[in-house]
Coordinates of C-alpha atoms in Angstrom, one line a residue:
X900 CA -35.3 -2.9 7.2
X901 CA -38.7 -3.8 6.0
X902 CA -38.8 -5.4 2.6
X903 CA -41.8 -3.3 1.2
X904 CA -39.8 0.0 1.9
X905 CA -36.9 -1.0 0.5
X906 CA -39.0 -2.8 -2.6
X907 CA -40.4 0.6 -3.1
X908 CA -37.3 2.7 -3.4
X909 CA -36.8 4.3 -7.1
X910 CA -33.1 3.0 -8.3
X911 CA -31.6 6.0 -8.4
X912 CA -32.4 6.9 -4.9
X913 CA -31.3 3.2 -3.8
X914 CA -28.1 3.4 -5.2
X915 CA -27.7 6.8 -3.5
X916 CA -28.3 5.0 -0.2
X917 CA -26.4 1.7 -0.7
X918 CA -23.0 4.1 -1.6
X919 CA -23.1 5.1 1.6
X920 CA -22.7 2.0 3.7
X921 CA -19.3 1.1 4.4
X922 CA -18.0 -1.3 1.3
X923 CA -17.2 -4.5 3.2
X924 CA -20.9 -4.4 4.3
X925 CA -22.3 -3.5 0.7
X926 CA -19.9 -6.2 -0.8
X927 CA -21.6 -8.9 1.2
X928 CA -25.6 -7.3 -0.6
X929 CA -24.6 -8.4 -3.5
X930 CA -26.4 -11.8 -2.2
X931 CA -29.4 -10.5 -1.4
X932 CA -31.2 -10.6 -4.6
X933 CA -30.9 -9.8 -7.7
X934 CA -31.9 -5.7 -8.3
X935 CA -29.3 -5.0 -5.9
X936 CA -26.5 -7.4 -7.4
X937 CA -27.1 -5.1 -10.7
X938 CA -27.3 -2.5 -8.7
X939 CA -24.0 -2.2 -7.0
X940 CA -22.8 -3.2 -11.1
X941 CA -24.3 -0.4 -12.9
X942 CA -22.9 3.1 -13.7
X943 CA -25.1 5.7 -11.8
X944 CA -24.3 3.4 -8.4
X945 CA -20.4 4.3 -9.4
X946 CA -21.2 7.3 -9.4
X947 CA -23.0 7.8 -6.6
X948 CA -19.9 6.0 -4.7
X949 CA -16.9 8.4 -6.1
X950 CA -18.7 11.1 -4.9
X951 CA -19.1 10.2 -1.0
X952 CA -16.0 10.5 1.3
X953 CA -14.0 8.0 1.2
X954 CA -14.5 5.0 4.1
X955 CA -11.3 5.9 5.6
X956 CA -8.2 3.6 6.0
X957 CA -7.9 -0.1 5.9
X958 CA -5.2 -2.8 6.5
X959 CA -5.3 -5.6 3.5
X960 CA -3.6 -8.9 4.5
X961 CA -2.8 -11.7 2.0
X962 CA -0.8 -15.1 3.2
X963 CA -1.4 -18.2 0.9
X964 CA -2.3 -21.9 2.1
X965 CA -1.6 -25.0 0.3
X966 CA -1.9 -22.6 -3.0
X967 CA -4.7 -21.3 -2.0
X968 CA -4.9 -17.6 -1.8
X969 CA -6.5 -15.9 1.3
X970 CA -7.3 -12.0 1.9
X971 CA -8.6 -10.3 4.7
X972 CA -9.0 -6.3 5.2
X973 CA -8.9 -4.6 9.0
X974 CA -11.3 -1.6 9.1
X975 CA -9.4 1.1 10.7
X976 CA -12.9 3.0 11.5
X977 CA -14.7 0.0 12.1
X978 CA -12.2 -1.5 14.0
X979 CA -13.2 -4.8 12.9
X980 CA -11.8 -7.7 10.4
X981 CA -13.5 -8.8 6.8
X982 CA -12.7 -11.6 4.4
X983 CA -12.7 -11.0 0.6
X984 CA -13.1 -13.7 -1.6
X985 CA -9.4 -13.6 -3.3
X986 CA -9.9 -17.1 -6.0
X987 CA -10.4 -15.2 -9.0
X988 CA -6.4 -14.4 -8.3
X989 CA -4.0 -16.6 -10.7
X990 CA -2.0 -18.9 -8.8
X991 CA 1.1 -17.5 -9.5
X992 CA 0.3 -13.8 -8.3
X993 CA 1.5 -14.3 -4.7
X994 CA 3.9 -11.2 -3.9
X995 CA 1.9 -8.5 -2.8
X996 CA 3.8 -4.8 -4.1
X997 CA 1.1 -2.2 -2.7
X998 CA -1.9 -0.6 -3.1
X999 CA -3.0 2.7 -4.4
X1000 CA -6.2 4.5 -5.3
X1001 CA -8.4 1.1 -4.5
X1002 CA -6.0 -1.3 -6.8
X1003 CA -3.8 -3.6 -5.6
X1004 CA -0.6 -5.0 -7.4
X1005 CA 0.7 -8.2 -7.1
X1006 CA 3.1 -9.9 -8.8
X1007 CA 5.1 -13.8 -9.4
X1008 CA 6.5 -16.1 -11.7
X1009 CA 3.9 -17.6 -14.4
X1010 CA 7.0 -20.5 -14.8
X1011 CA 10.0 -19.0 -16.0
X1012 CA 8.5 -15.5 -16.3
X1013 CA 7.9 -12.9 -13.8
X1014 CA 4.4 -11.1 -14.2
X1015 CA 2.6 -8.2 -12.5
X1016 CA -1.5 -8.0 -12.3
X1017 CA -3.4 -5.0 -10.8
X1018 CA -6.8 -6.2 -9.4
X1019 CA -9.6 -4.5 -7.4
X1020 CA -10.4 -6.9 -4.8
X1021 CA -13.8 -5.4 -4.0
X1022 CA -15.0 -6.0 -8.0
X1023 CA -12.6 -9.1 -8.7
X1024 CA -11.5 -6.9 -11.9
X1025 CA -8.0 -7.7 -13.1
X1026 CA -5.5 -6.8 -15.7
X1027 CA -2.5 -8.9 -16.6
X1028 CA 0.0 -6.6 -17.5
X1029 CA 2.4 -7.2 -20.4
X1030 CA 5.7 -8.2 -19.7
X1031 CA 8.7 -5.5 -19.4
X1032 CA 11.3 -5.0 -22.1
X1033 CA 13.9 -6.3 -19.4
X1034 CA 11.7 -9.4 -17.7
X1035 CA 13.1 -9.2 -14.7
X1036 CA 12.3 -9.3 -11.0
X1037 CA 12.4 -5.8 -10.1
X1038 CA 11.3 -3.4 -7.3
X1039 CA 7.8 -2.1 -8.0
X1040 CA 5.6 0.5 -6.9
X1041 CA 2.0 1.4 -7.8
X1042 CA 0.5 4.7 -8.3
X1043 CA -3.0 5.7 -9.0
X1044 CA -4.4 8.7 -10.8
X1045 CA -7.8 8.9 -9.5
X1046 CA -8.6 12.4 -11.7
X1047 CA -7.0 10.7 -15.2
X1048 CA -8.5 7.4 -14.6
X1049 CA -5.5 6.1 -14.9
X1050 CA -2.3 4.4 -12.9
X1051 CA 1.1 3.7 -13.4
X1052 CA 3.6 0.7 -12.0
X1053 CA 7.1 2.0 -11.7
X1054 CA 10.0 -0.7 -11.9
X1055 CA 12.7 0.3 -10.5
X1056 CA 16.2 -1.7 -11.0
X1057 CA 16.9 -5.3 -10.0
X1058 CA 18.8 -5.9 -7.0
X1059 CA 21.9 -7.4 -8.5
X1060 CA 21.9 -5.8 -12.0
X1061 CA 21.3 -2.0 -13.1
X1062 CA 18.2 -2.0 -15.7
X1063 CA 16.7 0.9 -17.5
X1064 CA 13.5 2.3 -15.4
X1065 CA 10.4 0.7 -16.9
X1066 CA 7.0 2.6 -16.5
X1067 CA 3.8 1.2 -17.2
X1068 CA 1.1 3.5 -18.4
X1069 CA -2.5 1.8 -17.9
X1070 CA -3.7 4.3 -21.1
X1071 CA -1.4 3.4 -23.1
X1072 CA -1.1 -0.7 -21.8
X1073 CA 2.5 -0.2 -22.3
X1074 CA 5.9 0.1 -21.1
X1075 CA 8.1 2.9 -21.3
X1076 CA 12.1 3.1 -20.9
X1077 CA 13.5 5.4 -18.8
X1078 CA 17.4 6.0 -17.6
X1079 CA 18.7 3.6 -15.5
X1080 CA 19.8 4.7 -12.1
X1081 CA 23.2 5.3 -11.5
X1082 CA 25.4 2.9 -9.5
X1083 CA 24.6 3.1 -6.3
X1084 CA 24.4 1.1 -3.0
X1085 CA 20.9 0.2 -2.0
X1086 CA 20.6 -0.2 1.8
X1087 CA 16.6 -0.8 1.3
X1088 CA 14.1 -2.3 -1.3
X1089 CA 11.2 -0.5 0.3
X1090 CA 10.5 2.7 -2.2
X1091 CA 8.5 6.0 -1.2
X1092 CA 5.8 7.5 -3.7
X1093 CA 6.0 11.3 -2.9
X1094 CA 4.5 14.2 -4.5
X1095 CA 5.2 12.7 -8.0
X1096 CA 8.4 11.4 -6.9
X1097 CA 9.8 8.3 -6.1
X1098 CA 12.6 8.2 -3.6
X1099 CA 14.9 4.6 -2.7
X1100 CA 17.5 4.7 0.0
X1101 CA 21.3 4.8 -0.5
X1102 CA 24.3 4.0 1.9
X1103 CA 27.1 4.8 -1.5
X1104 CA 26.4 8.0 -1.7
X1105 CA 24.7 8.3 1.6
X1106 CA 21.4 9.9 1.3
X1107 CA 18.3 9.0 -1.4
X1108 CA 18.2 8.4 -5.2
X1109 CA 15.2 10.2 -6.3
X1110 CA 13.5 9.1 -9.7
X1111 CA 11.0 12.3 -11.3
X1112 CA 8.1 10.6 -13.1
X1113 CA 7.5 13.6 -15.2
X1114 CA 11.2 13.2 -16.7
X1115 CA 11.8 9.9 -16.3
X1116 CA 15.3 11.1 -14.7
X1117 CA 17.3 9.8 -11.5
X1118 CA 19.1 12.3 -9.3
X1119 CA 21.1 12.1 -5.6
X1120 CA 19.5 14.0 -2.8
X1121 CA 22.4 14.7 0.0
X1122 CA 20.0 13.8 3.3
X1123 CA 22.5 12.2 5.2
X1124 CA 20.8 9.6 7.8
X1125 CA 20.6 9.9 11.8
X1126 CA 23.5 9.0 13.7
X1127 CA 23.1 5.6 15.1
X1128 CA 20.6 4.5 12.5
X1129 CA 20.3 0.5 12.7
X1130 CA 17.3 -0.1 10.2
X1131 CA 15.3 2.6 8.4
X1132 CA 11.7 2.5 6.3
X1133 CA 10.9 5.8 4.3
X1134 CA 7.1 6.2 4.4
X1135 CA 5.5 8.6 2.6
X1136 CA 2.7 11.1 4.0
X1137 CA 0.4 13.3 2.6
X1138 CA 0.8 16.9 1.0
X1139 CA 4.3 16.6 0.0
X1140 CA 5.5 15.0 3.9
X1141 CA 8.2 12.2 3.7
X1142 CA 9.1 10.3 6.7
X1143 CA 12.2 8.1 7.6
X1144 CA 11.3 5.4 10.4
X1145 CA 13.8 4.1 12.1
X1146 CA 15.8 2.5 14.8
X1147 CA 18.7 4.0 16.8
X1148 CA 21.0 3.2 19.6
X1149 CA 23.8 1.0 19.3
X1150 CA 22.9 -1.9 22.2
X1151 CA 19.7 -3.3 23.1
X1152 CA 19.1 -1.5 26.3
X1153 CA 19.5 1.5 24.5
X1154 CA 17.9 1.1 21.3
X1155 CA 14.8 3.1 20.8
X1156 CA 12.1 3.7 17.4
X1157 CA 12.1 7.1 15.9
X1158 CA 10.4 9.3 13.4
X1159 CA 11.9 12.0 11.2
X1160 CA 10.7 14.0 8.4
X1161 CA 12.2 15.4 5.7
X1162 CA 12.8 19.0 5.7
X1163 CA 13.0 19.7 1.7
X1164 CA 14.7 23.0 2.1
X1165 CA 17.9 22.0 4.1
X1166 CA 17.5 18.8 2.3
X1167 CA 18.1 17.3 6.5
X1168 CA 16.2 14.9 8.8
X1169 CA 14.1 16.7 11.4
X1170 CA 13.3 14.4 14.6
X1171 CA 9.4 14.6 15.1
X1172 CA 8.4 11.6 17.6
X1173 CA 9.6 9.0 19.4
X1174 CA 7.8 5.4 20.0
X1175 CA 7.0 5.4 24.0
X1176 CA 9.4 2.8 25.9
X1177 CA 6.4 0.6 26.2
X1178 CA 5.8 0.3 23.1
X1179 CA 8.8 -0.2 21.9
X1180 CA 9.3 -3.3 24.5
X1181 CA 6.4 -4.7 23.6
X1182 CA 6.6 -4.7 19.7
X1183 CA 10.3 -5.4 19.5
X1184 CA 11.1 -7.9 22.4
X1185 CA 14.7 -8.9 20.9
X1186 CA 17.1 -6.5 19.6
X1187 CA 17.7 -8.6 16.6
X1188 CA 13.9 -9.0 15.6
X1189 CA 13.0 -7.7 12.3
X1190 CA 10.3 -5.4 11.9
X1191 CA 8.1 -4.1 9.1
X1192 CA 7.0 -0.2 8.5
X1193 CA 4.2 1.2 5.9
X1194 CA 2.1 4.3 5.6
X1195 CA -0.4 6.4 4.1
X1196 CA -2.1 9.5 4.6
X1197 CA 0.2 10.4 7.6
X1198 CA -0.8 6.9 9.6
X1199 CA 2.5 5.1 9.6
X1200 CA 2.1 0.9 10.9
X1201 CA 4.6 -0.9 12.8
X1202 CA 4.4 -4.8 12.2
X1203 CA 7.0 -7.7 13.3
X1204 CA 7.8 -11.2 12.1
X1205 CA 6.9 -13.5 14.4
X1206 CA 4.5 -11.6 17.2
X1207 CA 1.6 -11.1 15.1
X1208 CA 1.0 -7.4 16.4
X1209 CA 0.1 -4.1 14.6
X1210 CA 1.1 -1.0 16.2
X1211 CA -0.8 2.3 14.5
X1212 CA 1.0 5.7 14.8
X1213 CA -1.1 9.1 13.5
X1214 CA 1.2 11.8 12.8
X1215 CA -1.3 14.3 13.0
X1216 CA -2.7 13.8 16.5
X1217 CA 1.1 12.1 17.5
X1218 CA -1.2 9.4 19.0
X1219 CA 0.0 5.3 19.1
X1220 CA -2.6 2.5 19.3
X1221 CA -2.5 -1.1 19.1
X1222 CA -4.3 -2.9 16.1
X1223 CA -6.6 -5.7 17.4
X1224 CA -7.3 -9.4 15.5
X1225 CA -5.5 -12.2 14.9
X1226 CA -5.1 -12.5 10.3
X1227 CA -1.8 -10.9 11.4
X1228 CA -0.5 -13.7 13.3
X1229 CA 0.3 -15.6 10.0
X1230 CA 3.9 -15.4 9.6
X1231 CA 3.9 -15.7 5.7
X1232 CA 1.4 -12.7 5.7
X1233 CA 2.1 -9.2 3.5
X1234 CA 0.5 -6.4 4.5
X1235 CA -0.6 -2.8 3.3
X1236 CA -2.5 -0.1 3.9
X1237 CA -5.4 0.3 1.5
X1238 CA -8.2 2.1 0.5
X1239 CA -11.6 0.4 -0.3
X1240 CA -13.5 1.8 -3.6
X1241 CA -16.0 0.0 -6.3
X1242 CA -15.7 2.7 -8.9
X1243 CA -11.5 2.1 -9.1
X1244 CA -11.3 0.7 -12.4
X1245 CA -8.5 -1.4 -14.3
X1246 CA -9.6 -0.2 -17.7

C-alpha cells in the first residue's frame, strides 16, 4: 500500500484493480482522495466492474429509528456486517419490496399517496416512480434486466380489492395495464419471480395463480400443497427451480420445516430436504412463532420475529449454517437477499 505505487498507476489500470475489491470495501475509497472518488464515478471503472464476477450474495437489512432510516448489508463471503449510508432515502420510503439485479425497491405513503422508488444503495441513485393508474397499495415485485439495461416493478392486486395488473417499464418510465387476476383466495402476499413468471399462492382454487410477463395474462396452475401444510413461502431458485418452504405437522411436538420443489411436468410438489431437528428447535422455539423465508440463487434464509437469528440453507450442497451478527436482532427490521453492483443503473 505505498502511496508512490499507487500515485503511479495509469487510470485505466487503477480502475481495473479497484473493480476487483469487494464493493463494501471500495465504497468506503471513495474518502481517500479525490482521483479515486472520480474514479469509482467514471465510465471505464463501470466497466471494468460488470465484467468481474459478481461478489457473491449478501443480506441487506433496513429498520427505521425515530424517522431516521438505517441500512446495513451481511457479506455472505465475507462473513462480516457493513453500514451504508441510507439518508439520501425520502422519509416516506420505509417498506422494503426486494431487490434485484443491484436495485432495491421500496415503497410508502408520500401523505395520502402510496409511492414506489428504486435506488442503488451503493451509488445513492434513485428514481421516483410515477404513480399507478389504480394508486393503490398493492403487492410488488422487482425484476432486473441486467442484458436490456432495464427493470420492471410488477403490481400485483390489492389485498381486499381485484385491480388490473400494473407493470412498470423503466424504458418506457411508464405503467402498463394488464388483466386483472381472477377471483381467487390468496393464502400468501409473498410472490415468486421465476423464469419470467410470476407465481402467488392460492387456497380457492388450491394451487398457484401464475401471471406471464410476456402476455400480461393470469392463469391457475393445479399444484396442490403438502398434506399438513401450516405456513408456506414460495422461493424462487435459479435456472427455472421453484421452491415451496414450509411447515408441516399438526402439534408442536410434531411439527417439522420442509423443502419441496416444483416438478413442472406433473405440475406436483417433490420433497427435497428437511431442516435437522436442531435446527428447527432452535429457530422456531414456540409452535405459534412466526417466521420469515427468502431466496435467491438456490440459498433459501430462514428468519423469525422476535429471536434475531438467520438460518442459511444452500440447496446445492443441502448444507444449513447459522448467520452471525446482531442488525438482525431489530424487530422492526426487513430483510433481503441482495446483490452488490456500482454499474446497476436507474436510468
Amino acid at each position: 500500500m505505498e502511496h508512490d505505487i499507487w500515485a503511479k498507476l495509469p487510470d485505466d489500470l487503477l480502475s481495473e484493480v479497484l473493480a476487483r475489491i469487494p464493493p463494501f470495501l471500495l465504497f468506503r475509497m471513495r474518502s481517500v482522495c479525490r482521483r479515486w472518488n472520480s474514479i469509482l464515478n467514471d465510465n471505464s471503472f463501470l466497466k471494468f466492474h460488470s465484467q468481474v464476477p459478481s461478489h457473491g450474495p449478501c443480506l441487506l437489512t433496513l429498520w427505521r429509528n425515530s424517522q431516521t432510516h438505517h441500512c446495513s448489508v451481511f457479506s455472505l463471503p465475507l462473513k462480516t456486517w457493513y453500514k451504508i449510508p441510507s439518508g439520501f432515502l425520502p422519509h416516506w420510503a420505509f417498506f422494503l419490496v426486494g431487490s434485484s439485479g443491484g436495485l432495491i425497491c421500496l415503497s410508502g405513503f408520500d401523505g395520502l399517496l402510496f409511492r414506489i422508488i428504486v435506488c442503488n444503495p451503493l451509488t445513492q441513485e434513485w428514481r421516483l416512480l410515477p404513480m399507478m393508474h389504480y394508486n393503490q397499495q398493492r403487492q410488488l415485485i422487482l425484476v432486473v434486466d441486467r442484458m436490456d439495461r432495464s427493470f420492471k416493478v410488477i403490481a400485483a392486486s390489492d389485498v381486499y380489492e381485484p385491480l388490473p395488473t400494473e407493470v412498470y417499464d423503466s424504458k418506457l418510465d411508464s405503467w402498463s395495464l394488464n388483466q386483472i387476476m381472477p377471483a381467487v383466495s390468496v393464502c400468501s402476499s409473498k410472490m415468486a419471480f421465476c423464469d419470467s413468471r410470476l407465481y402467488l399462492e392460492t387456497l380457492s382454487p388450491l394451487g398457484m395463480m401464475m401471471y406471464r410477463i410476456d402476455t400480461g395474462c393470469w392463469e391457475h396452475i393445479p399444484a396442490k400443497f403438502p398434506r399438513s401444510l401450516l405456513d408456506g413461502y414460495l422461493v424462487a431458485g435459479s435456472h427455472k427451480r421453484l421452491f415451496l418452504v414450509g411447515r408441516i405437522g399438526l402439534y408442536s411436538t410434531l411439527q417439522s420445516m420442509r423443502i419441496w420443489e416444483l416438478d413442472h411436468v406433473r405440475t406436483v410438489w417433490v420433497e427435497i430436504n428437511r431442516m435437522p431437528p436442531k435446527y428447527f428447535r432452535a429457530l422456531l422455539r414456540l409452535s405459534a412463532e412466526r417466521f420469515e423465508c427468502f431466496g435467491q440463487d438456490n440459498l433459501i434464509c430462514f428468519t423469525t420475529w422476535n429471536q434475531g437469528r438467520g438460518l442459511l440453507y444452500d440447496v446445492e450442497k443441502k448444507a444449513w449454517s447459522w448467520i452471525a451478527g446482531c442488525a438482525l436482532q431489530l424487530c422492526s427490521s426487513q430483510i433481503c437477499f441482495y446483490e452488490p453492483r456500482f454499474d446497476s443503473s436507474i436510468y
